[in-house]
Amino acid sequence: MSMHLQFQSAPAAELRSDEAWLTEYMLRIWREDGPTPHGHSMDSDFICLQELYDGATGFPAGAASLAINGGQPVGDPAEAEVPLVLLTADAVRTAAEFLAAVSFEQLWATGGAAAHARYGPRWAEADVRRIFRQLHADLAEFYGVAAAADHVVVKAAWV
């Protein structure tokens, strides 16, 4: 089963903190509109990337979890058709600052072996490292642009 995490940034005034409205908004983008200039998505690698971020030290409490796992649930996640979370503009800035400041090399030094192990022995370590370096760079760019625009971020988990 494949999992995806979809990110969409927008001005807070353009969104409603309403589960049904946000679900329809994210479904429309996912199914019909495709990637948008203010969107980003990741496949199940986001789980390993979060584990790399969890190994970061020297940052404010909770900063490492904001980009992927952070945000306020919209509605009841246990009953949601599509689990949604919303990050405020302040949380988006904190996530962007973390992603810009964290050293990928340090993350890989502390958690890279575990990430490589998840891929299995058929994958070369250099290839897995390259994948995660790019995932990190893309996520840092997404949050940097969102923070500069003073946007909020909606995240939807798809199975």
mmCIF file of C-alpha atoms in Angstrom:
data_model
loop_
_atom_site.group_PDB
_atom_site.id
_atom_site.type_symbol
_atom_site.label_atom_id
_atom_site.label_comp_id
_atom_site.label_asym_id
_atom_site.label_seq_id
_atom_site.Cartn_x
_atom_site.Cartn_y
_atom_site.Cartn_z
ATOM 1 C CA MET A 1 0.000 0.000 0.000
ATOM 2 C CA SER A 2 1.379 3.369 -0.994
ATOM 3 C CA MET A 3 1.170 6.425 1.224
ATOM 4 C CA HIS A 4 1.498 10.057 0.181
ATOM 5 C CA LEU A 5 1.667 13.298 2.087
ATOM 6 C CA GLN A 6 0.335 16.315 0.214
ATOM 7 C CA PHE A 7 1.264 19.863 1.237
ATOM 8 C CA GLN A 8 -0.489 23.021 0.077
ATOM 9 C CA SER A 9 0.351 26.549 1.136
ATOM 10 C CA ALA A 10 -2.044 29.473 0.821
ATOM 11 C CA PRO A 11 -2.854 32.764 2.498
ATOM 12 C CA ALA A 12 -4.829 32.072 5.663
ATOM 13 C CA ALA A 13 -7.715 34.224 4.385
ATOM 14 C CA GLU A 14 -8.223 31.849 1.417
ATOM 15 C CA LEU A 15 -8.789 28.758 3.569
ATOM 16 C CA ARG A 16 -11.492 27.673 5.961
ATOM 17 C CA SER A 17 -10.697 25.706 9.100
ATOM 18 C CA ASP A 18 -13.550 23.378 8.227
ATOM 19 C CA GLU A 19 -12.930 19.667 7.688
ATOM 20 C CA ALA A 20 -15.392 19.177 4.831
ATOM 21 C CA TRP A 21 -14.238 22.294 2.978
ATOM 22 C CA LEU A 22 -10.519 21.504 3.389
ATOM 23 C CA THR A 23 -11.048 17.878 2.381
ATOM 24 C CA GLU A 24 -12.766 18.948 -0.835
ATOM 25 C CA TYR A 25 -10.069 21.577 -1.452
ATOM 26 C CA MET A 26 -7.241 19.055 -1.062
ATOM 27 C CA LEU A 27 -9.076 16.323 -3.018
ATOM 28 C CA ARG A 28 -9.650 18.706 -5.915
ATOM 29 C CA ILE A 29 -5.962 19.599 -6.038
ATOM 30 C CA TRP A 30 -4.896 15.959 -5.671
ATOM 31 C CA ARG A 31 -7.279 14.527 -8.270
ATOM 32 C CA GLU A 32 -7.902 17.316 -10.739
ATOM 33 C CA ASP A 33 -5.482 20.190 -10.541
ATOM 34 C CA GLY A 34 -2.286 18.245 -9.956
ATOM 35 C CA PRO A 35 0.792 20.013 -8.628
ATOM 36 C CA THR A 36 0.310 23.696 -7.955
ATOM 37 C CA PRO A 37 2.922 26.442 -7.572
ATOM 38 C CA HIS A 38 2.241 26.377 -3.827
ATOM 39 C CA GLY A 39 2.060 22.612 -3.424
ATOM 40 C CA HIS A 40 4.343 19.717 -2.707
ATOM 41 C CA SER A 41 3.881 15.993 -2.158
ATOM 42 C CA MET A 42 5.969 13.081 -0.954
ATOM 43 C CA ASP A 43 5.497 9.346 -1.086
ATOM 44 C CA SER A 44 6.024 7.127 1.941
ATOM 45 C CA ASP A 45 9.667 8.273 2.190
ATOM 46 C CA PHE A 46 8.322 11.068 4.381
ATOM 47 C CA ILE A 47 8.304 8.567 7.263
ATOM 48 C CA CYS A 48 12.068 7.980 7.015
ATOM 49 C CA LEU A 49 12.712 11.680 6.443
ATOM 50 C CA GLN A 50 10.895 12.481 9.691
ATOM 51 C CA GLU A 51 13.075 9.915 11.456
ATOM 52 C CA LEU A 52 16.146 11.743 10.132
ATOM 53 C CA TYR A 53 14.747 15.048 11.405
ATOM 54 C CA ASP A 54 14.024 13.475 14.793
ATOM 55 C CA GLY A 55 17.794 13.001 15.206
ATOM 56 C CA ALA A 56 18.474 16.746 14.973
ATOM 57 C CA THR A 57 19.771 18.434 18.093
ATOM 58 C CA GLY A 58 20.162 22.047 19.123
ATOM 59 C CA PHE A 59 16.809 23.303 17.850
ATOM 60 C CA PRO A 60 13.739 24.575 19.717
ATOM 61 C CA ALA A 61 11.504 21.813 21.057
ATOM 62 C CA GLY A 62 9.126 20.566 18.406
ATOM 63 C CA ALA A 63 10.839 22.316 15.479
ATOM 64 C CA ALA A 64 12.026 19.025 13.952
ATOM 65 C CA SER A 65 8.508 17.612 13.772
ATOM 66 C CA LEU A 66 6.687 20.593 12.274
ATOM 67 C CA ALA A 67 7.522 20.123 8.592
ATOM 68 C CA ILE A 68 6.168 16.586 8.297
ATOM 69 C CA ASN A 69 4.253 15.528 11.414
ATOM 70 C CA GLY A 70 3.360 18.906 12.890
ATOM 71 C CA GLY A 71 0.175 20.902 12.764
ATOM 72 C CA GLN A 72 -3.242 21.031 14.311
ATOM 73 C CA PRO A 73 -5.616 18.247 13.227
ATOM 74 C CA VAL A 74 -8.706 19.468 11.421
ATOM 75 C CA GLY A 75 -11.659 17.451 12.650
ATOM 76 C CA ASP A 76 -11.311 14.040 14.228
ATOM 77 C CA PRO A 77 -8.354 12.224 12.602
ATOM 78 C CA ALA A 78 -9.813 8.831 13.580
ATOM 79 C CA GLU A 79 -13.010 9.522 11.637
ATOM 80 C CA ALA A 80 -11.639 11.611 8.771
ATOM 81 C CA GLU A 81 -11.910 10.439 5.179
ATOM 82 C CA VAL A 82 -8.599 12.204 4.626
ATOM 83 C CA PRO A 83 -6.536 13.082 7.726
ATOM 84 C CA LEU A 84 -5.766 16.805 7.566
ATOM 85 C CA VAL A 85 -3.536 19.080 9.599
ATOM 86 C CA LEU A 86 -3.091 22.831 9.417
ATOM 87 C CA LEU A 87 0.069 24.784 10.240
ATOM 88 C CA THR A 88 -0.210 28.450 11.137
ATOM 89 C CA ALA A 89 2.022 30.982 9.409
ATOM 90 C CA ASP A 90 4.191 31.101 12.560
ATOM 91 C CA ALA A 91 4.594 27.302 12.509
ATOM 92 C CA VAL A 92 5.448 27.449 8.799
ATOM 93 C CA ARG A 93 8.194 29.999 9.554
ATOM 94 C CA THR A 94 9.562 27.790 12.346
ATOM 95 C CA ALA A 95 9.570 24.753 10.028
ATOM 96 C CA ALA A 96 11.292 26.765 7.289
ATOM 97 C CA GLU A 97 13.935 28.019 9.725
ATOM 98 C CA PHE A 98 14.597 24.484 10.954
ATOM 99 C CA LEU A 99 14.889 23.074 7.435
ATOM 100 C CA ALA A 100 17.212 25.888 6.344
ATOM 101 C CA ALA A 101 19.450 25.532 9.387
ATOM 102 C CA VAL A 102 19.661 21.783 9.913
ATOM 103 C CA SER A 103 22.699 20.085 8.414
ATOM 104 C CA PHE A 104 21.769 17.232 6.096
ATOM 105 C CA GLU A 105 25.234 15.797 6.665
ATOM 106 C CA GLN A 106 24.626 15.642 10.429
ATOM 107 C CA LEU A 107 21.184 14.134 9.903
ATOM 108 C CA TRP A 108 22.643 11.475 7.648
ATOM 109 C CA ALA A 109 25.519 10.777 10.026
ATOM 110 C CA THR A 110 23.102 10.019 12.857
ATOM 111 C CA GLY A 111 20.198 8.416 10.997
ATOM 112 C CA GLY A 112 21.356 7.501 7.521
ATOM 113 C CA ALA A 113 22.159 3.883 8.319
ATOM 114 C CA ALA A 114 18.578 3.295 9.480
ATOM 115 C CA ALA A 115 17.168 5.010 6.382
ATOM 116 C CA HIS A 116 19.418 2.911 4.150
ATOM 117 C CA ALA A 117 18.386 -0.273 5.984
ATOM 118 C CA ARG A 118 14.712 0.442 5.230
ATOM 119 C CA TYR A 119 15.498 0.381 1.527
ATOM 120 C CA GLY A 120 17.224 -2.979 1.809
ATOM 121 C CA PRO A 121 20.533 -4.392 0.644
ATOM 122 C CA ARG A 122 19.790 -4.018 -3.068
ATOM 123 C CA TRP A 123 20.079 -0.238 -2.755
ATOM 124 C CA ALA A 124 23.486 1.431 -2.669
ATOM 125 C CA GLU A 125 23.932 3.756 0.301
ATOM 126 C CA ALA A 126 24.932 6.604 -2.028
ATOM 127 C CA ASP A 127 21.665 6.268 -3.947
ATOM 128 C CA VAL A 128 19.525 6.323 -0.806
ATOM 129 C CA ARG A 129 21.495 9.296 0.512
ATOM 130 C CA ARG A 130 20.934 11.154 -2.770
ATOM 131 C CA ILE A 131 17.185 10.470 -2.571
ATOM 132 C CA PHE A 132 16.948 11.860 0.954
ATOM 133 C CA ARG A 133 19.168 14.845 0.214
ATOM 134 C CA GLN A 134 16.774 15.768 -2.612
ATOM 135 C CA LEU A 135 13.666 15.154 -0.475
ATOM 136 C CA HIS A 136 15.120 17.441 2.193
ATOM 137 C CA ALA A 137 16.081 20.128 -0.337
ATOM 138 C CA ASP A 138 12.622 20.075 -1.944
ATOM 139 C CA LEU A 139 10.851 20.290 1.401
ATOM 140 C CA ALA A 140 13.141 23.126 2.555
ATOM 141 C CA GLU A 141 12.371 25.016 -0.669
ATOM 142 C CA PHE A 142 8.614 24.497 -0.278
ATOM 143 C CA TYR A 143 8.604 25.769 3.303
ATOM 144 C CA GLY A 144 10.976 28.626 2.492
ATOM 145 C CA VAL A 145 8.638 29.912 -0.222
ATOM 146 C CA ALA A 146 5.567 29.428 1.989
ATOM 147 C CA ALA A 147 7.203 31.259 4.906
ATOM 148 C CA ALA A 148 8.345 34.150 2.695
ATOM 149 C CA ALA A 149 4.746 34.531 1.464
ATOM 150 C CA ASP A 150 3.386 34.382 5.048
ATOM 151 C CA HIS A 151 1.244 31.376 4.078
ATOM 152 C CA VAL A 152 -0.316 28.666 6.195
ATOM 153 C CA VAL A 153 0.140 25.026 5.160
ATOM 154 C CA VAL A 154 -2.473 22.289 4.902
ATOM 155 C CA LYS A 155 -1.268 18.671 4.873
ATOM 156 C CA ALA A 156 -3.325 15.698 3.753
ATOM 157 C CA ALA A 157 -2.366 12.044 4.182
ATOM 158 C CA TRP A 158 -3.408 9.699 1.371
ATOM 159 C CA VAL A 159 -3.383 5.928 1.432
#
